[in-house]
XYZ file of C-alpha atoms in Angstrom:
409
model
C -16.176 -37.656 -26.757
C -17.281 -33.977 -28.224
C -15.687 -31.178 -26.334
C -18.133 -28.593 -27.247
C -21.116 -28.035 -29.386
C -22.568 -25.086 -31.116
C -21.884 -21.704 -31.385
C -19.015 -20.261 -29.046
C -19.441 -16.375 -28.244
C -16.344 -15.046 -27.640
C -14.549 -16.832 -30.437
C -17.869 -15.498 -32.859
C -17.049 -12.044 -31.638
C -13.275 -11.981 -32.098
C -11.436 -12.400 -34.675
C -7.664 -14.770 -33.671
C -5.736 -11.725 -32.551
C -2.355 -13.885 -32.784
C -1.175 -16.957 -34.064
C 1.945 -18.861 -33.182
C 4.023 -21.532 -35.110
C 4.244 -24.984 -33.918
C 7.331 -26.543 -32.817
C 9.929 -27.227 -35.376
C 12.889 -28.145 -33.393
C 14.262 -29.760 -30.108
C 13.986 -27.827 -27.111
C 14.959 -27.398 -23.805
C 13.303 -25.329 -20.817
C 12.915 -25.099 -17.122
C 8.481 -25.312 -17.183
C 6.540 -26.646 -19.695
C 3.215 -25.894 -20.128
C 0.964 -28.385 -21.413
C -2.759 -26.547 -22.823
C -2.546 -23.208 -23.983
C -6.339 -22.641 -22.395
C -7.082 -19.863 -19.666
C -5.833 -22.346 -16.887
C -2.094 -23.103 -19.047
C -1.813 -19.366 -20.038
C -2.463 -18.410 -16.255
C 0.532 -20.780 -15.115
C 2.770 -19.482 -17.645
C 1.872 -15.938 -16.406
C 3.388 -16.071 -13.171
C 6.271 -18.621 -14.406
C 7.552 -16.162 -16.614
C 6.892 -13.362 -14.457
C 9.174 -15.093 -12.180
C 11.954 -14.728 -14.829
C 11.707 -18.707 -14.848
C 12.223 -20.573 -18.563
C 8.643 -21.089 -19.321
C 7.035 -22.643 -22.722
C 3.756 -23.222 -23.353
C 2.548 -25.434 -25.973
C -1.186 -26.359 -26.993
C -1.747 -29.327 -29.694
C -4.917 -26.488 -31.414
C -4.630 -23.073 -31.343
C -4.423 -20.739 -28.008
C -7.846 -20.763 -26.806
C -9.939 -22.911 -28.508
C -11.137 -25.567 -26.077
C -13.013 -25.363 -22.814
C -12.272 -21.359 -22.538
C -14.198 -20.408 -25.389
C -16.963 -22.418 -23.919
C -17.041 -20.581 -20.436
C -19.000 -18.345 -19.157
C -16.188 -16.695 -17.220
C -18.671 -16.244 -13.782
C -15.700 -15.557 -10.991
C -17.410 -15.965 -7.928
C -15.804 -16.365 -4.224
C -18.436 -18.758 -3.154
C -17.773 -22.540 -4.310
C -20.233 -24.869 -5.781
C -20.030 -26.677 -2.334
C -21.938 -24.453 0.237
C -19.568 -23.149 3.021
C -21.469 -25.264 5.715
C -20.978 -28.682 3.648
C -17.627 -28.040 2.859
C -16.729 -27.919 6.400
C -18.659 -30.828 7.464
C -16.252 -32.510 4.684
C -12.795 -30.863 5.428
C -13.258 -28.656 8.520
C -13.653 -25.439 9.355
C -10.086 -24.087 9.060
C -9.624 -25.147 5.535
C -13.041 -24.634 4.117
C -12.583 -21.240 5.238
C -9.643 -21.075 3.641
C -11.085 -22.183 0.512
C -13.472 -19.411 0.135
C -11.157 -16.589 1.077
C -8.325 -17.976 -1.520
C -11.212 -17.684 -4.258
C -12.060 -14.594 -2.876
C -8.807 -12.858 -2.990
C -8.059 -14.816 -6.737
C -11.130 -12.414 -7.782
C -8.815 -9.327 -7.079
C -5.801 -10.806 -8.356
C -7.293 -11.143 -11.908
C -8.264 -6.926 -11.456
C -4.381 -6.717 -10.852
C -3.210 -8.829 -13.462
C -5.575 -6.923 -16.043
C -4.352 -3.439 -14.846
C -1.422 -4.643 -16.177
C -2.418 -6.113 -19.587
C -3.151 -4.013 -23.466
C -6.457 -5.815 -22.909
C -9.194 -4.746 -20.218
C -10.636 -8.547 -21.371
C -13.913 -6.856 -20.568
C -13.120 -7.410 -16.902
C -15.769 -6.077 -14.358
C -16.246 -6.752 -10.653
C -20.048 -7.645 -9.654
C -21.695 -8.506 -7.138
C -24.364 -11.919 -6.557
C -26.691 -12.994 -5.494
C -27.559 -16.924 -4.304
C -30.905 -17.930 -3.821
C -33.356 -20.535 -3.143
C -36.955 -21.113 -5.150
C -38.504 -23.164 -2.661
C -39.333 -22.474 0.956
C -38.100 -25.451 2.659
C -34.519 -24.072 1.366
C -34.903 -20.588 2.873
C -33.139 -21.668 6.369
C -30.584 -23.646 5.348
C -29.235 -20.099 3.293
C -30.283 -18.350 6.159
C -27.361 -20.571 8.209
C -24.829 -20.242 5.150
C -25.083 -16.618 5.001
C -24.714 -16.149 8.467
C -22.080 -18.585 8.510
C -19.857 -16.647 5.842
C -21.132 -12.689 8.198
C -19.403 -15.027 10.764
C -16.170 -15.008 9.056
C -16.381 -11.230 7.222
C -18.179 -12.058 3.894
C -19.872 -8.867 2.769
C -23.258 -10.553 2.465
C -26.966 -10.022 3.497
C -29.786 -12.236 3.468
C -32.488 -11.009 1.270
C -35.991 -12.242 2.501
C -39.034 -13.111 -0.428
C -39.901 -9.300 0.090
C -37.038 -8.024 0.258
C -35.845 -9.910 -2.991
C -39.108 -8.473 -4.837
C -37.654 -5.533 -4.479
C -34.921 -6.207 -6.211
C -35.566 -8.580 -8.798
C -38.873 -9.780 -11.348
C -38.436 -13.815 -10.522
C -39.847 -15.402 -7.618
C -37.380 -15.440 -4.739
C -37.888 -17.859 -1.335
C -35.061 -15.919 -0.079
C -30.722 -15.993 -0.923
C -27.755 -14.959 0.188
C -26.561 -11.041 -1.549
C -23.202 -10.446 -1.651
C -21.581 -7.372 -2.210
C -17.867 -8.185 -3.331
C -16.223 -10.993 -4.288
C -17.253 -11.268 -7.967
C -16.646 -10.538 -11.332
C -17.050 -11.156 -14.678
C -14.295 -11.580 -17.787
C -13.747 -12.363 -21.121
C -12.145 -15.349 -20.997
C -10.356 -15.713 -25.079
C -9.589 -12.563 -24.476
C -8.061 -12.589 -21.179
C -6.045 -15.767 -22.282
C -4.394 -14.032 -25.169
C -3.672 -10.948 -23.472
C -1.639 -13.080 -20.949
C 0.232 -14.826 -23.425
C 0.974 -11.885 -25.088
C 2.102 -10.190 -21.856
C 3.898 -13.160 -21.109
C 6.110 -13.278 -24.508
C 7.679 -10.026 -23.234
C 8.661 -11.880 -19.922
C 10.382 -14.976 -22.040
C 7.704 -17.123 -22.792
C 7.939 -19.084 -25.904
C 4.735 -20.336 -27.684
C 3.665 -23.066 -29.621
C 0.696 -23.705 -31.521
C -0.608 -27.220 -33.154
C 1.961 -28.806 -31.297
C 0.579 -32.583 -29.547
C 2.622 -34.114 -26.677
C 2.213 -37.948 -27.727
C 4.435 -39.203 -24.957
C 5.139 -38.078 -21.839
C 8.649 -39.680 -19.844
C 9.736 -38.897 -16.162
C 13.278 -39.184 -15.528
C 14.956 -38.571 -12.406
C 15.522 -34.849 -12.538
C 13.608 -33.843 -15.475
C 10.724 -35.092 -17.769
C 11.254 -35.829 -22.008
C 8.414 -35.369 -24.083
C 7.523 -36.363 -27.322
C 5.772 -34.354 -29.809
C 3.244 -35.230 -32.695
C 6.168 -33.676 -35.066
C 9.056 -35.451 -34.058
C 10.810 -33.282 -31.464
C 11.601 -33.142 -28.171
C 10.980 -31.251 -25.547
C 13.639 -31.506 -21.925
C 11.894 -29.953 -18.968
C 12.606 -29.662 -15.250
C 9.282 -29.663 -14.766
C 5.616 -30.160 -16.180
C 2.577 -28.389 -15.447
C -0.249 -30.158 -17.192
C -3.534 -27.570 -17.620
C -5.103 -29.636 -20.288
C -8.625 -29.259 -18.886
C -10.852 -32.371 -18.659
C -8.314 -34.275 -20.878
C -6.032 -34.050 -18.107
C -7.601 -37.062 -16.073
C -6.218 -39.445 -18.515
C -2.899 -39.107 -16.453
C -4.542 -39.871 -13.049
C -5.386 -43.510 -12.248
C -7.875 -42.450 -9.414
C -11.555 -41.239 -10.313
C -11.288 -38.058 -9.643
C -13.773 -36.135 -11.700
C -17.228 -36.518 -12.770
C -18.414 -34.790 -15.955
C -21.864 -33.452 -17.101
C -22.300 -31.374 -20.150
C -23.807 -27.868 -19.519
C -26.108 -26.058 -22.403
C -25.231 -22.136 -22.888
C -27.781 -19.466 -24.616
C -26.238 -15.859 -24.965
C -29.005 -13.234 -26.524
C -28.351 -10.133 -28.698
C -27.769 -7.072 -26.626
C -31.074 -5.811 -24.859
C -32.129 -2.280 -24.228
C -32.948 -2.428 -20.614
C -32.424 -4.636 -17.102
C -35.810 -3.809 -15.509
C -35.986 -6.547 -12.845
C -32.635 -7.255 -12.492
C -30.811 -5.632 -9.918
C -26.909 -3.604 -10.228
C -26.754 -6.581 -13.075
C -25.833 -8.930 -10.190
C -24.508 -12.558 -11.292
C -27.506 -14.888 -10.345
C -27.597 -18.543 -9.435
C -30.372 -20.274 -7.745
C -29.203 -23.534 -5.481
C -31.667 -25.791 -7.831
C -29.800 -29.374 -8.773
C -28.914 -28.589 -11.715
C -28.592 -24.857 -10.802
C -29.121 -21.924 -13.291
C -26.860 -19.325 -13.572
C -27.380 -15.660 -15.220
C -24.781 -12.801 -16.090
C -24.674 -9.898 -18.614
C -22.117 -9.100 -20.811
C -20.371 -5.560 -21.870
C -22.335 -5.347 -24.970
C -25.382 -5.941 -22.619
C -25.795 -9.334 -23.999
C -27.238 -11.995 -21.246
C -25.949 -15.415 -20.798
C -27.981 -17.902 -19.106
C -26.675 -21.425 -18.714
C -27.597 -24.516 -16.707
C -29.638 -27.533 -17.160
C -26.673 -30.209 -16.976
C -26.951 -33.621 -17.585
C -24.349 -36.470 -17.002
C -22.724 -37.449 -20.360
C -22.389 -41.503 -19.539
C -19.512 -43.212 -21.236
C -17.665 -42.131 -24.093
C -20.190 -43.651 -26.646
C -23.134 -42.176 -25.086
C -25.500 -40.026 -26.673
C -24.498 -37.127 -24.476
C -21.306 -37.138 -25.027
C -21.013 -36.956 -28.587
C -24.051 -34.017 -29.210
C -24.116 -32.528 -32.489
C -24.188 -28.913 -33.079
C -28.216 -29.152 -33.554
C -29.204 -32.180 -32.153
C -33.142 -32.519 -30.203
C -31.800 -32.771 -26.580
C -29.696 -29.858 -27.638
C -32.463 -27.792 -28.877
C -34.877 -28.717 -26.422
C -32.301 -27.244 -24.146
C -32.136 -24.084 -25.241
C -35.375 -23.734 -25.745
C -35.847 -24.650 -21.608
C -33.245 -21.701 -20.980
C -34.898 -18.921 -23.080
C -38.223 -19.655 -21.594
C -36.532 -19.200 -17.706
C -34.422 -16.368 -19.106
C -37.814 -14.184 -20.776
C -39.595 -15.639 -17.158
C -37.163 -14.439 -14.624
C -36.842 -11.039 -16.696
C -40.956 -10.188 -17.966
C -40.059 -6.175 -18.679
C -36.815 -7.091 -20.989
C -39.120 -7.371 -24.069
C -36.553 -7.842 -26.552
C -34.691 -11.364 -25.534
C -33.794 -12.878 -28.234
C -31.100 -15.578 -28.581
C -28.272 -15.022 -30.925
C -25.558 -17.947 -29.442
C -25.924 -21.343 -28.008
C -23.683 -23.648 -27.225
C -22.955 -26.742 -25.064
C -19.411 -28.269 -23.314
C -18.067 -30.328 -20.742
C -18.240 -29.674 -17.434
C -16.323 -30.889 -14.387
C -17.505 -31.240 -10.741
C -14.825 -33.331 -8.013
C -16.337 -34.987 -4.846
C -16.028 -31.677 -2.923
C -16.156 -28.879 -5.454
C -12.152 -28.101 -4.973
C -9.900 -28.629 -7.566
C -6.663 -30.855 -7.740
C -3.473 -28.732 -7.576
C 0.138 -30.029 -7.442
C 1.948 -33.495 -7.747
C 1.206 -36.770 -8.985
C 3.427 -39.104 -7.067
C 2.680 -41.340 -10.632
C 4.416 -38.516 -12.000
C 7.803 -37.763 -11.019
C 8.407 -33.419 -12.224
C 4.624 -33.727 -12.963
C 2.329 -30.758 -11.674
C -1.088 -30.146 -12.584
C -3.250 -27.406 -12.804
C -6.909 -28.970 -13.193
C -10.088 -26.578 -12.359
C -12.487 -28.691 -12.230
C -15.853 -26.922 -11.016
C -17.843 -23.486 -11.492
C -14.446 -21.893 -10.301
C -12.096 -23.240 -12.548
C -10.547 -19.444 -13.944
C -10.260 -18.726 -10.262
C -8.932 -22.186 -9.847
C -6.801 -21.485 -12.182
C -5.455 -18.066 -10.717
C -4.623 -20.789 -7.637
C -2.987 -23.114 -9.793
C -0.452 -20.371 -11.526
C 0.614 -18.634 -8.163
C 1.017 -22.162 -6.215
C 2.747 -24.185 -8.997
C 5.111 -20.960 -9.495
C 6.226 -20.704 -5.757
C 6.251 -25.037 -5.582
C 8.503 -24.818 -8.480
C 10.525 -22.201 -6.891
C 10.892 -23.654 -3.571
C 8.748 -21.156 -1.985
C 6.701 -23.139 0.841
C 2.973 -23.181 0.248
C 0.588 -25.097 2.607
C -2.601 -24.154 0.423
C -1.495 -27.277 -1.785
C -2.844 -29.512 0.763
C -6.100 -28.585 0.273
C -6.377 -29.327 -3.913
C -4.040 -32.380 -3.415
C -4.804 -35.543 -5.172
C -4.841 -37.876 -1.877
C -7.484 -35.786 -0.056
């Protein structure tokens, strides 16, 4: 099964601002970190914050799988519409949901205020809307739902929205907070780097081949012969990390990604909003600091691991006809942007869980196990979830938020 495809962005754009050596000797620690992606470096972060014993390992280099793929949207609102998640989980808790993704937004402007790296970090607003009319009152309910609860959010009507943007518009939900927009190679390095002052150790090209739970810690085996005693675990290997889990937890699609050369002008497009229309599969839009645009969408399911889909090359048809499906919506949407032009395109896997939440915590399986798996459109918010909850369950600290990402839900 292929990862990604094509050409990655932020990994064309930057050149590896640090490399680390992989491990040559037995070790021992309090928290291992297994995947040195955004989600791993993100754990590690608060860990060794925390003064705890952290290492991080990664069996590539630091952020070279699924995070140079993303497109690094950070958005409160959860692939699962506030009204269906509490029909699924209740009110209390999908609440909840949205307000913990909400604040994770603002905890990413506080960790960068403290990094070397602004990671191009920028809050935004969004806007959610519906192409067809027959969706107009269902949004209509959501967005009054979330008013209901203190979301900063309006409902923009098909005039209104003319107003505001060049592409047709039934009407959609505008909110005014709660979003942002990141770098995301960037961002991971400038946490591991941050965290290296705090005690982390780091390990590059460095496999975990075997993975044993003992009674009070876990031993684990590496591709190189050593290994490694923790107290604990925190798997963050991304989609890899459902190998562990015996339960079907996770469905994967692969999702196509064009990024253009910097334009001169956003005629049409309102503050530079993040955009995503409720279509199944949904489009999504953001710019970038170099006023770039990345459009993404059109997701199909990969099948098994011998399908077609799942092993795309870098310029295969369905590929290409992909792209060319985004650029045509991207120069539609946006008619007085004359100079769209695209300069990256890529493909990866994608994640999506029955109700759009990720799984967070233990694997009874797993004795000293935790995992950190984003699985969804939220996954570096996910992620900021994982870190601060994993931290304070390794700590002792009580936190009741892990019922709502646990495995058994």
């Amino acid at each position: 099964m292929k990862l990604l495809t094509g050409n990655m962005l932020w990994t064309n754009m930057h050149k590896i601002p640090n490399q680390y050596t992989y491990l040559s000797e037995n070790l021992t620690c309090d928290v291992l970190v297994v995947g040195a992606g955004i989600s791993g470096a993100l754990a590690a972060f608060y860990l060794a914050e925390a003064g705890v014993n952290t290492v991080i390992i990664d069996k590539n280099i630091i952020g070279y799988g699924s995070t140079r793929a993303s497109t690094s949207i950070l958005q409160y609102e959860i692939d699962t519409d506030l009204f269906e998640l509490i029909s699924m989980i209740g009110e209390k808790s999908a609440v909840n949901c949205f307000k913990l993704c909400e604040k994770a937004v603002y905890d990413i402007e506080k960790i960068v205020n403290t990094l070397d790296d602004d990671c191009d970090f920028s809050l935004k607003e969004c806007f959610y809307y519906a192409t067809k009319t027959s969706q107009v009152s269902p949004l209509q309910k959501e967005c009054h739902l979330r008013q209901k609860y203190g979301f900063d959010v309006a409902f923009l009507d098909k005039e209104s929205a003319k107003e505001k943007f060049s592409f047709p518009v039934a009407g959609g939900i505008y909110s005014k907070s709660g979003a942002a927009q990141i770098n995301p190679y960037r961002f991971t390095h400038a946490l591991i780097s941050k965290s290296i002052k705090n005690g982390l150790k780091v390990f590059e090209n460095t496999e975990i081949i075997d993975i044993l739970p003992k009674e009070n810690h876990v031993l684990l085996k590496t591709n190189n012969h050593f290994n490694i005693q923790a107290k604990k675990v925190i798997i963050a290997t991304g989609y890899e990390g459902r190998n562990y889990i015996k339960e079907k937890i996770v469905h994967f699609l692969r999702t196509f990604t064009i990024v253009t050369k910097p334009v001169k002008n956003f005629d049409g497009w309102h503050n530079q909003c993040i955009i995503r229309d409720n279509n199944d599969p949904y489009t999504y839009i953001r710019n970038t600091g170099e006023n770039r645009i990345i459009i993404g969408g059109e997701d199909e399911k990969i099948g098994g691991i011998n399908s077609t889909m799942s092993n795309l090359s870098d310029h295969d048809l369905v590929s290409t006809q992909k792209y060319t499906v985004l650029l045509d919506k991207l120069k539609s949407y946006f008619p007085k942007i004359n100079d769209i032009e695209a300069e990256y395109k890529f493909s990866g896997l994608f994640g999506i869980t029955k109700d759009g939440l990720p799984y967070i915590g233990e694997y009874k399986s797993m004795p000293n196990c935790y995992f950190s798996l984003g699985y969804g459109a939220n996954g570096i918010l996910y992620s900021v979830l994982g870190g601060q909850l994993l931290k304070d369950l390794f700590l002792g600290n009580d936190r009741p938020e892990l019922e709502l990402f646990r495995f058994n839900r």
